[in-house]
Amino acid sequence: MIDLCSLTAVELADLVRSGEASARAIAEAHLARAHAIDDRIGAFLRLTDQKALEMADAVDCKRARGEPPGALAGVPVGLKDLLSTKGLETTCGSRILEGYVPRYDATVIERLRAADAVFLGKTNMDEFAMGSSTENSAYQITRNPFDPTRIPGGSSGGSAAAVAARMVPIAIGTDTGGSIRQPASHCGVTGLKPTYGRVSRWGLVAFASSLDQIGPFSRTVRDAALVTSVIAGHDPRDSTSAPRGVPDLLAALGRDLGGLKIGVPREYFVEGMDPDVAHVVRAAIARLAELGAALCEVSLPHTEYALAVYYLVATAEASSNLSRYDGVRYGLRVPAASLDQMYARTRAAGFGPEVKRRIMLGTYALSAGYYDAYYGKAQKVRTLVCRDFDEVFGEVDAIVAPTSPTAAFRLGERVDDPLQMYLADVFTLPASLAGLPAISVPCGFVGAPALPIGLQIMGRQFDEPTVLRVADAFERAAPGARRSPEVLP
């Protein structure tokens, strides 16, 4: 008997199209697994059994009528809880939006529905996507399926953990400074951040509007390419959506690396990085050379400023975006004697400590007398970071580097040290600032119990095909770099 929870999205969709398995049977199998094990992981904030089975039945009926099912026919998907989903509570992991039910679908949700995906539920996340460990959720913590005493990464930790634990083959996350790639690395799955503007942000609850991007988690590069093909493309409702076509991403797969020149930035192997992680990543990079790629050392000299730039730009944009949560229009409202008191009490009760910290940092950076010294200067340095990449991509086709400087750290280890928490994203921030496509693929393990490590591959803007080509070639050449967690059945 086939273990439906062990199959990829491509394999499951093929079974549904051929009639070898029903979408309902696939949904039931994944729901049963999620109900059996998620009390130990905490990947989902809510499972939507009835909705999932209704969607699965609709796919089966479509096929029974002789209509060809969509690209994701019957594939179970987990949705990060900041994507507006009609009729489903969407909280962004925050008390301030508890009970909020959108009346519309985000563009990404619309496109997944059109492709006949089946929504299993909403996944846990750091509140308003602000965090690197999924410990900042107002509702629960999420645990790493490889070691439940450790974090899964963040802010999309619930989505990454759900895929790693085989509760779903696909989950959707968002990446502002590394929130897809870093948890993908820590949970031993694939996570793709597309080019900024490649995937519509309409219906995404914003954290930092010039940085936020939606992308998939999966167990294979092929699945990531398939899902990105579904959700990508121009959307006139999103002013930042790029008006350009989407290439055939699946056609980029299955090729060798002959003729490609890949850069290895010296600034990404720094003091303080776990030496075991560095060893695993360097071995993965050497494997790329064996596959036919030409490697060369490159320099991205403004990388050292990326962390400071990010935490000025992102917090400033967060300060602006989160001002809408005032207790008047939607979400939490704490009654008070005056309007000002109601604002203050609502926001004090509704926002958690990390969100408050970032709002205050951003408000300070935007305040009179400090704007030019902080936010304005940060935007200028951001331009320098972008120019570094432009210059290097004049010489190479892709850049490879570690995804994270360490393996997953222990729960609670960095909660009281925000700077150490922020450093978890030091290798993913530059590509976010430059709006580049980047993917994390499993490349090995360190420690005992064995914890997964990710290899990060970055490309030119809108060159997802090359990023996926390199990732796929490595995945096919290093099957031992990927395995399911042993702590779960």
mmCIF file of N, CA and C in Angstrom, residues 98-206:
data_model
loop_
_atom_site.group_PDB
_atom_site.id
_atom_site.type_symbol
_atom_site.label_atom_id
_atom_site.label_comp_id
_atom_site.label_asym_id
_atom_site.label_seq_id
_atom_site.Cartn_x
_atom_site.Cartn_y
_atom_site.Cartn_z
ATOM 1 N N GLU A 98 -7.070 38.383 16.358
ATOM 2 C CA GLU A 98 -7.813 37.189 16.758
ATOM 3 C C GLU A 98 -9.273 37.321 16.351
ATOM 4 N N GLY A 99 -9.781 36.304 15.638
ATOM 5 C CA GLY A 99 -11.162 36.328 15.197
ATOM 6 C C GLY A 99 -11.397 37.018 13.867
ATOM 7 N N TYR A 100 -10.340 37.581 13.248
ATOM 8 C CA TYR A 100 -10.516 38.263 11.969
ATOM 9 C C TYR A 100 -10.667 37.241 10.843
ATOM 10 N N VAL A 101 -11.759 37.336 10.091
ATOM 11 C CA VAL A 101 -12.031 36.428 8.972
ATOM 12 C C VAL A 101 -12.157 37.261 7.696
ATOM 13 N N PRO A 102 -11.179 37.174 6.792
ATOM 14 C CA PRO A 102 -11.235 37.972 5.556
ATOM 15 C C PRO A 102 -12.447 37.605 4.696
ATOM 16 N N ARG A 103 -12.896 38.575 3.914
ATOM 17 C CA ARG A 103 -14.005 38.367 2.980
ATOM 18 C C ARG A 103 -13.501 38.114 1.560
ATOM 19 N N TYR A 104 -12.208 37.968 1.420
ATOM 20 C CA TYR A 104 -11.642 37.782 0.081
ATOM 21 C C TYR A 104 -10.389 36.918 0.187
ATOM 22 N N ASP A 105 -9.974 36.386 -0.957
ATOM 23 C CA ASP A 105 -8.742 35.605 -1.045
ATOM 24 C C ASP A 105 -7.603 36.463 -1.561
ATOM 25 N N ALA A 106 -6.407 36.256 -1.020
ATOM 26 C CA ALA A 106 -5.202 36.818 -1.624
ATOM 27 C C ALA A 106 -5.032 36.236 -3.023
ATOM 28 N N THR A 107 -4.305 36.940 -3.876
ATOM 29 C CA THR A 107 -4.087 36.452 -5.243
ATOM 30 C C THR A 107 -3.451 35.060 -5.241
ATOM 31 N N VAL A 108 -2.481 34.834 -4.355
ATOM 32 C CA VAL A 108 -1.837 33.522 -4.276
ATOM 33 C C VAL A 108 -2.860 32.440 -3.931
ATOM 34 N N ILE A 109 -3.772 32.738 -3.036
ATOM 35 C CA ILE A 109 -4.815 31.774 -2.668
ATOM 36 C C ILE A 109 -5.720 31.489 -3.862
ATOM 37 N N GLU A 110 -6.098 32.544 -4.595
ATOM 38 C CA GLU A 110 -6.920 32.359 -5.788
ATOM 39 C C GLU A 110 -6.240 31.412 -6.782
ATOM 40 N N ARG A 111 -4.943 31.610 -6.978
ATOM 41 C CA ARG A 111 -4.225 30.806 -7.973
ATOM 42 C C ARG A 111 -4.046 29.367 -7.504
ATOM 43 N N LEU A 112 -3.866 29.156 -6.225
ATOM 44 C CA LEU A 112 -3.798 27.792 -5.699
ATOM 45 C C LEU A 112 -5.141 27.091 -5.848
ATOM 46 N N ARG A 113 -6.233 27.804 -5.567
ATOM 47 C CA ARG A 113 -7.565 27.229 -5.750
ATOM 48 C C ARG A 113 -7.783 26.836 -7.209
ATOM 49 N N ALA A 114 -7.396 27.737 -8.113
ATOM 50 C CA ALA A 114 -7.593 27.485 -9.541
ATOM 51 C C ALA A 114 -6.799 26.272 -10.016
ATOM 52 N N ALA A 115 -5.688 25.981 -9.323
ATOM 53 C CA ALA A 115 -4.852 24.828 -9.677
ATOM 54 C C ALA A 115 -5.308 23.561 -8.973
ATOM 55 N N ASP A 116 -6.451 23.636 -8.242
ATOM 56 C CA ASP A 116 -7.061 22.481 -7.568
ATOM 57 C C ASP A 116 -6.255 21.961 -6.390
ATOM 58 N N ALA A 117 -5.499 22.865 -5.729
ATOM 59 C CA ALA A 117 -4.859 22.499 -4.469
ATOM 60 C C ALA A 117 -5.927 22.331 -3.390
ATOM 61 N N VAL A 118 -5.566 21.628 -2.317
ATOM 62 C CA VAL A 118 -6.478 21.384 -1.188
ATOM 63 C C VAL A 118 -5.851 21.994 0.062
ATOM 64 N N PHE A 119 -6.558 22.916 0.706
ATOM 65 C CA PHE A 119 -6.022 23.638 1.865
ATOM 66 C C PHE A 119 -6.280 22.858 3.149
ATOM 67 N N LEU A 120 -5.185 22.444 3.813
ATOM 68 C CA LEU A 120 -5.340 21.691 5.057
ATOM 69 C C LEU A 120 -5.475 22.591 6.282
ATOM 70 N N GLY A 121 -4.961 23.806 6.215
ATOM 71 C CA GLY A 121 -5.088 24.684 7.362
ATOM 72 C C GLY A 121 -4.088 25.806 7.333
ATOM 73 N N LYS A 122 -4.101 26.609 8.419
ATOM 74 C CA LYS A 122 -3.237 27.760 8.565
ATOM 75 C C LYS A 122 -2.072 27.410 9.486
ATOM 76 N N THR A 123 -0.865 27.724 9.049
ATOM 77 C CA THR A 123 0.321 27.356 9.816
ATOM 78 C C THR A 123 0.784 28.474 10.743
ATOM 79 N N ASN A 124 1.447 28.051 11.811
ATOM 80 C CA ASN A 124 1.919 28.987 12.832
ATOM 81 C C ASN A 124 3.076 29.843 12.296
ATOM 82 N N MET A 125 3.278 30.983 12.928
ATOM 83 C CA MET A 125 4.293 31.928 12.481
ATOM 84 C C MET A 125 4.647 32.883 13.612
ATOM 85 N N ASP A 126 5.820 33.494 13.516
ATOM 86 C CA ASP A 126 6.131 34.612 14.406
ATOM 87 C C ASP A 126 5.138 35.735 14.131
ATOM 88 N N GLU A 127 4.704 36.402 15.180
ATOM 89 C CA GLU A 127 3.693 37.447 15.069
ATOM 90 C C GLU A 127 4.060 38.474 14.005
ATOM 91 N N PHE A 128 3.146 38.660 13.045
ATOM 92 C CA PHE A 128 3.345 39.575 11.912
ATOM 93 C C PHE A 128 4.660 39.314 11.184
ATOM 94 N N ALA A 129 5.114 38.064 11.226
ATOM 95 C CA ALA A 129 6.336 37.621 10.524
ATOM 96 C C ALA A 129 7.594 38.243 11.100
ATOM 97 N N MET A 130 7.547 38.666 12.366
ATOM 98 C CA MET A 130 8.688 39.315 13.004
ATOM 99 C C MET A 130 9.370 38.343 13.954
ATOM 100 N N GLY A 131 10.357 37.622 13.431
ATOM 101 C CA GLY A 131 11.083 36.679 14.260
ATOM 102 C C GLY A 131 11.816 35.660 13.423
ATOM 103 N N SER A 132 12.726 34.940 14.074
ATOM 104 C CA SER A 132 13.559 33.951 13.390
ATOM 105 C C SER A 132 13.445 32.566 14.015
ATOM 106 N N SER A 133 12.416 32.364 14.849
ATOM 107 C CA SER A 133 12.331 31.101 15.579
ATOM 108 C C SER A 133 10.917 30.562 15.761
ATOM 109 N N THR A 134 9.900 31.314 15.358
ATOM 110 C CA THR A 134 8.487 30.980 15.581
ATOM 111 C C THR A 134 8.178 30.830 17.070
ATOM 112 N N GLU A 135 8.961 31.501 17.896
ATOM 113 C CA GLU A 135 8.656 31.582 19.328
ATOM 114 C C GLU A 135 7.858 32.840 19.651
ATOM 115 N N ASN A 136 7.690 33.734 18.669
ATOM 116 C CA ASN A 136 6.980 34.988 18.909
ATOM 117 C C ASN A 136 5.502 34.914 18.570
ATOM 118 N N SER A 137 5.007 33.752 18.182
ATOM 119 C CA SER A 137 3.572 33.604 17.957
ATOM 120 C C SER A 137 2.827 33.859 19.259
ATOM 121 N N ALA A 138 1.672 34.513 19.148
ATOM 122 C CA ALA A 138 0.860 34.769 20.341
ATOM 123 C C ALA A 138 0.124 33.521 20.808
ATOM 124 N N TYR A 139 0.148 32.452 20.012
ATOM 125 C CA TYR A 139 -0.708 31.302 20.294
ATOM 126 C C TYR A 139 0.042 30.052 20.745
ATOM 127 N N GLN A 140 1.193 29.784 20.170
ATOM 128 C CA GLN A 140 1.921 28.567 20.520
ATOM 129 C C GLN A 140 3.322 28.658 19.925
ATOM 130 N N ILE A 141 4.202 27.815 20.416
ATOM 131 C CA ILE A 141 5.506 27.698 19.777
ATOM 132 C C ILE A 141 5.451 26.510 18.813
ATOM 133 N N THR A 142 6.311 26.536 17.810
ATOM 134 C CA THR A 142 6.458 25.405 16.901
ATOM 135 C C THR A 142 7.814 24.765 17.165
ATOM 136 N N ARG A 143 7.857 23.447 17.123
ATOM 137 C CA ARG A 143 9.082 22.699 17.410
ATOM 138 C C ARG A 143 9.656 22.103 16.129
ATOM 139 N N ASN A 144 10.968 21.919 16.132
ATOM 140 C CA ASN A 144 11.642 21.343 14.980
ATOM 141 C C ASN A 144 11.395 19.832 14.941
ATOM 142 N N PRO A 145 10.874 19.289 13.843
ATOM 143 C CA PRO A 145 10.612 17.841 13.793
ATOM 144 C C PRO A 145 11.858 16.975 13.951
ATOM 145 N N PHE A 146 13.057 17.519 13.677
ATOM 146 C CA PHE A 146 14.275 16.734 13.856
ATOM 147 C C PHE A 146 14.707 16.661 15.318
ATOM 148 N N ASP A 147 14.298 17.647 16.107
ATOM 149 C CA ASP A 147 14.611 17.670 17.537
ATOM 150 C C ASP A 147 13.636 18.642 18.186
ATOM 151 N N PRO A 148 12.584 18.142 18.836
ATOM 152 C CA PRO A 148 11.545 19.011 19.389
ATOM 153 C C PRO A 148 12.013 19.956 20.490
ATOM 154 N N THR A 149 13.273 19.854 20.917
ATOM 155 C CA THR A 149 13.790 20.832 21.879
ATOM 156 C C THR A 149 14.361 22.058 21.167
ATOM 157 N N ARG A 150 14.310 22.055 19.827
ATOM 158 C CA ARG A 150 14.920 23.140 19.058
ATOM 159 C C ARG A 150 13.886 23.873 18.209
ATOM 160 N N ILE A 151 14.280 25.065 17.787
ATOM 161 C CA ILE A 151 13.389 25.902 16.987
ATOM 162 C C ILE A 151 13.341 25.385 15.544
ATOM 163 N N PRO A 152 12.245 25.688 14.832
ATOM 164 C CA PRO A 152 12.172 25.307 13.417
ATOM 165 C C PRO A 152 12.673 26.413 12.498
ATOM 166 N N GLY A 153 13.073 27.546 13.077
ATOM 167 C CA GLY A 153 13.354 28.735 12.281
ATOM 168 C C GLY A 153 12.108 29.596 12.204
ATOM 169 N N GLY A 154 12.257 30.769 11.593
ATOM 170 C CA GLY A 154 11.105 31.656 11.481
ATOM 171 C C GLY A 154 11.319 32.692 10.390
ATOM 172 N N SER A 155 10.312 33.456 10.072
ATOM 173 C CA SER A 155 9.035 33.466 10.768
ATOM 174 C C SER A 155 8.066 32.399 10.279
ATOM 175 N N SER A 156 8.418 31.720 9.171
ATOM 176 C CA SER A 156 7.507 30.723 8.586
ATOM 177 C C SER A 156 7.766 29.333 9.148
ATOM 178 N N GLY A 157 8.050 29.244 10.443
ATOM 179 C CA GLY A 157 8.426 27.964 11.031
ATOM 180 C C GLY A 157 7.341 26.912 10.967
ATOM 181 N N GLY A 158 6.083 27.310 11.080
ATOM 182 C CA GLY A 158 5.004 26.349 11.008
ATOM 183 C C GLY A 158 4.923 25.688 9.646
ATOM 184 N N SER A 159 5.098 26.475 8.590
ATOM 185 C CA SER A 159 5.055 25.926 7.233
ATOM 186 C C SER A 159 6.212 24.961 7.003
ATOM 187 N N ALA A 160 7.418 25.350 7.438
ATOM 188 C CA ALA A 160 8.587 24.485 7.250
ATOM 189 C C ALA A 160 8.435 23.179 8.021
ATOM 190 N N ALA A 161 7.975 23.267 9.271
ATOM 191 C CA ALA A 161 7.827 22.073 10.101
ATOM 192 C C ALA A 161 6.749 21.145 9.553
ATOM 193 N N ALA A 162 5.672 21.717 9.008
ATOM 194 C CA ALA A 162 4.594 20.898 8.460
ATOM 195 C C ALA A 162 5.079 20.065 7.282
ATOM 196 N N VAL A 163 5.928 20.646 6.437
ATOM 197 C CA VAL A 163 6.473 19.909 5.297
ATOM 198 C C VAL A 163 7.490 18.872 5.771
ATOM 199 N N ALA A 164 8.365 19.263 6.693
ATOM 200 C CA ALA A 164 9.382 18.332 7.191
ATOM 201 C C ALA A 164 8.758 17.121 7.852
ATOM 202 N N ALA A 165 7.663 17.322 8.578
ATOM 203 C CA ALA A 165 7.005 16.233 9.296
ATOM 204 C C ALA A 165 6.004 15.464 8.431
ATOM 205 N N ARG A 166 5.965 15.768 7.140
ATOM 206 C CA ARG A 166 5.126 15.078 6.164
ATOM 207 C C ARG A 166 3.632 15.220 6.464
ATOM 208 N N MET A 167 3.253 16.350 7.055
ATOM 209 C CA MET A 167 1.831 16.645 7.220
ATOM 210 C C MET A 167 1.242 17.192 5.932
ATOM 211 N N VAL A 168 2.065 17.872 5.152
ATOM 212 C CA VAL A 168 1.709 18.361 3.818
ATOM 213 C C VAL A 168 2.958 18.269 2.944
ATOM 214 N N PRO A 169 2.798 18.071 1.638
ATOM 215 C CA PRO A 169 3.967 18.092 0.760
ATOM 216 C C PRO A 169 4.386 19.500 0.373
ATOM 217 N N ILE A 170 3.450 20.446 0.518
ATOM 218 C CA ILE A 170 3.677 21.838 0.124
ATOM 219 C C ILE A 170 3.122 22.745 1.210
ATOM 220 N N ALA A 171 3.847 23.820 1.508
ATOM 221 C CA ALA A 171 3.304 24.873 2.360
ATOM 222 C C ALA A 171 3.772 26.213 1.805
ATOM 223 N N ILE A 172 2.967 27.220 2.025
ATOM 224 C CA ILE A 172 3.291 28.561 1.552
ATOM 225 C C ILE A 172 3.795 29.381 2.718
ATOM 226 N N GLY A 173 4.883 30.115 2.475
ATOM 227 C CA GLY A 173 5.439 31.006 3.481
ATOM 228 C C GLY A 173 5.703 32.378 2.888
ATOM 229 N N THR A 174 6.263 33.239 3.680
ATOM 230 C CA THR A 174 6.715 34.547 3.185
ATOM 231 C C THR A 174 8.138 34.776 3.665
ATOM 232 N N ASP A 175 8.866 35.554 2.884
ATOM 233 C CA ASP A 175 10.272 35.827 3.160
ATOM 234 C C ASP A 175 10.488 37.332 3.075
ATOM 235 N N THR A 176 10.779 37.952 4.216
ATOM 236 C CA THR A 176 11.077 39.381 4.264
ATOM 237 C C THR A 176 12.576 39.592 4.407
ATOM 238 N N GLY A 177 13.197 38.799 5.287
ATOM 239 C CA GLY A 177 14.648 38.868 5.447
ATOM 240 C C GLY A 177 15.289 37.489 5.507
ATOM 241 N N GLY A 178 14.492 36.459 5.197
ATOM 242 C CA GLY A 178 15.005 35.090 5.262
ATOM 243 C C GLY A 178 13.990 34.113 5.796
ATOM 244 N N SER A 179 12.741 34.531 5.922
ATOM 245 C CA SER A 179 11.731 33.747 6.640
ATOM 246 C C SER A 179 11.211 32.537 5.892
ATOM 247 N N ILE A 180 11.634 32.310 4.659
ATOM 248 C CA ILE A 180 11.434 31.026 3.991
ATOM 249 C C ILE A 180 12.725 30.226 4.034
ATOM 250 N N ARG A 181 13.830 30.855 3.656
ATOM 251 C CA ARG A 181 15.089 30.117 3.506
ATOM 252 C C ARG A 181 15.643 29.620 4.839
ATOM 253 N N GLN A 182 15.600 30.447 5.870
ATOM 254 C CA GLN A 182 16.188 30.033 7.152
ATOM 255 C C GLN A 182 15.432 28.873 7.794
ATOM 256 N N PRO A 183 14.089 28.894 7.885
ATOM 257 C CA PRO A 183 13.407 27.707 8.423
ATOM 258 C C PRO A 183 13.515 26.496 7.511
ATOM 259 N N ALA A 184 13.613 26.704 6.197
ATOM 260 C CA ALA A 184 13.840 25.568 5.303
ATOM 261 C C ALA A 184 15.154 24.885 5.645
ATOM 262 N N SER A 185 16.181 25.676 5.898
ATOM 263 C CA SER A 185 17.482 25.127 6.276
ATOM 264 C C SER A 185 17.381 24.345 7.578
ATOM 265 N N HIS A 186 16.746 24.914 8.582
ATOM 266 C CA HIS A 186 16.676 24.281 9.898
ATOM 267 C C HIS A 186 15.798 23.034 9.911
ATOM 268 N N CYS A 187 14.829 22.949 9.005
ATOM 269 C CA CYS A 187 13.918 21.807 8.988
ATOM 270 C C CYS A 187 14.234 20.805 7.883
ATOM 271 N N GLY A 188 15.310 21.028 7.142
ATOM 272 C CA GLY A 188 15.723 20.054 6.143
ATOM 273 C C GLY A 188 14.800 19.941 4.949
ATOM 274 N N VAL A 189 14.196 21.065 4.525
ATOM 275 C CA VAL A 189 13.334 21.067 3.348
ATOM 276 C C VAL A 189 13.826 22.130 2.374
ATOM 277 N N THR A 190 13.171 22.210 1.235
ATOM 278 C CA THR A 190 13.491 23.221 0.231
ATOM 279 C C THR A 190 12.598 24.427 0.433
ATOM 280 N N GLY A 191 13.184 25.624 0.342
ATOM 281 C CA GLY A 191 12.404 26.847 0.472
ATOM 282 C C GLY A 191 12.864 27.878 -0.539
ATOM 283 N N LEU A 192 11.948 28.365 -1.367
ATOM 284 C CA LEU A 192 12.278 29.315 -2.437
ATOM 285 C C LEU A 192 11.672 30.679 -2.178
ATOM 286 N N LYS A 193 12.529 31.702 -2.178
ATOM 287 C CA LYS A 193 12.068 33.096 -2.203
ATOM 288 C C LYS A 193 12.194 33.587 -3.643
ATOM 289 N N PRO A 194 11.080 33.789 -4.344
ATOM 290 C CA PRO A 194 11.175 34.306 -5.710
ATOM 291 C C PRO A 194 11.658 35.756 -5.728
ATOM 292 N N THR A 195 11.970 36.233 -6.911
ATOM 293 C CA THR A 195 12.310 37.639 -7.101
ATOM 294 C C THR A 195 11.188 38.522 -6.567
ATOM 295 N N TYR A 196 11.552 39.636 -5.936
ATOM 296 C CA TYR A 196 10.537 40.600 -5.492
ATOM 297 C C TYR A 196 9.751 41.081 -6.724
ATOM 298 N N GLY A 197 8.442 40.932 -6.668
ATOM 299 C CA GLY A 197 7.595 41.308 -7.795
ATOM 300 C C GLY A 197 7.179 40.139 -8.665
ATOM 301 N N ARG A 198 7.792 38.977 -8.496
ATOM 302 C CA ARG A 198 7.440 37.799 -9.293
ATOM 303 C C ARG A 198 6.091 37.219 -8.862
ATOM 304 N N VAL A 199 5.803 37.268 -7.551
ATOM 305 C CA VAL A 199 4.558 36.732 -6.995
ATOM 306 C C VAL A 199 3.772 37.875 -6.367
ATOM 307 N N SER A 200 2.506 37.971 -6.687
ATOM 308 C CA SER A 200 1.678 39.062 -6.183
ATOM 309 C C SER A 200 1.597 39.061 -4.664
ATOM 310 N N ARG A 201 1.658 40.251 -4.092
ATOM 311 C CA ARG A 201 1.501 40.409 -2.643
ATOM 312 C C ARG A 201 0.095 40.869 -2.272
ATOM 313 N N TRP A 202 -0.807 40.947 -3.252
ATOM 314 C CA TRP A 202 -2.159 41.402 -2.957
ATOM 315 C C TRP A 202 -2.844 40.389 -2.036
ATOM 316 N N GLY A 203 -3.331 40.870 -0.901
ATOM 317 C CA GLY A 203 -3.950 39.986 0.076
ATOM 318 C C GLY A 203 -2.995 39.442 1.115
ATOM 319 N N LEU A 204 -1.716 39.769 0.983
ATOM 320 C CA LEU A 204 -0.735 39.433 2.018
ATOM 321 C C LEU A 204 -0.769 40.526 3.073
ATOM 322 N N VAL A 205 -0.876 40.168 4.332
ATOM 323 C CA VAL A 205 -0.836 41.160 5.403
ATOM 324 C C VAL A 205 0.609 41.632 5.535
ATOM 325 N N ALA A 206 0.838 42.907 5.294
ATOM 326 C CA ALA A 206 2.187 43.426 5.115
ATOM 327 C C ALA A 206 2.953 43.562 6.424
#
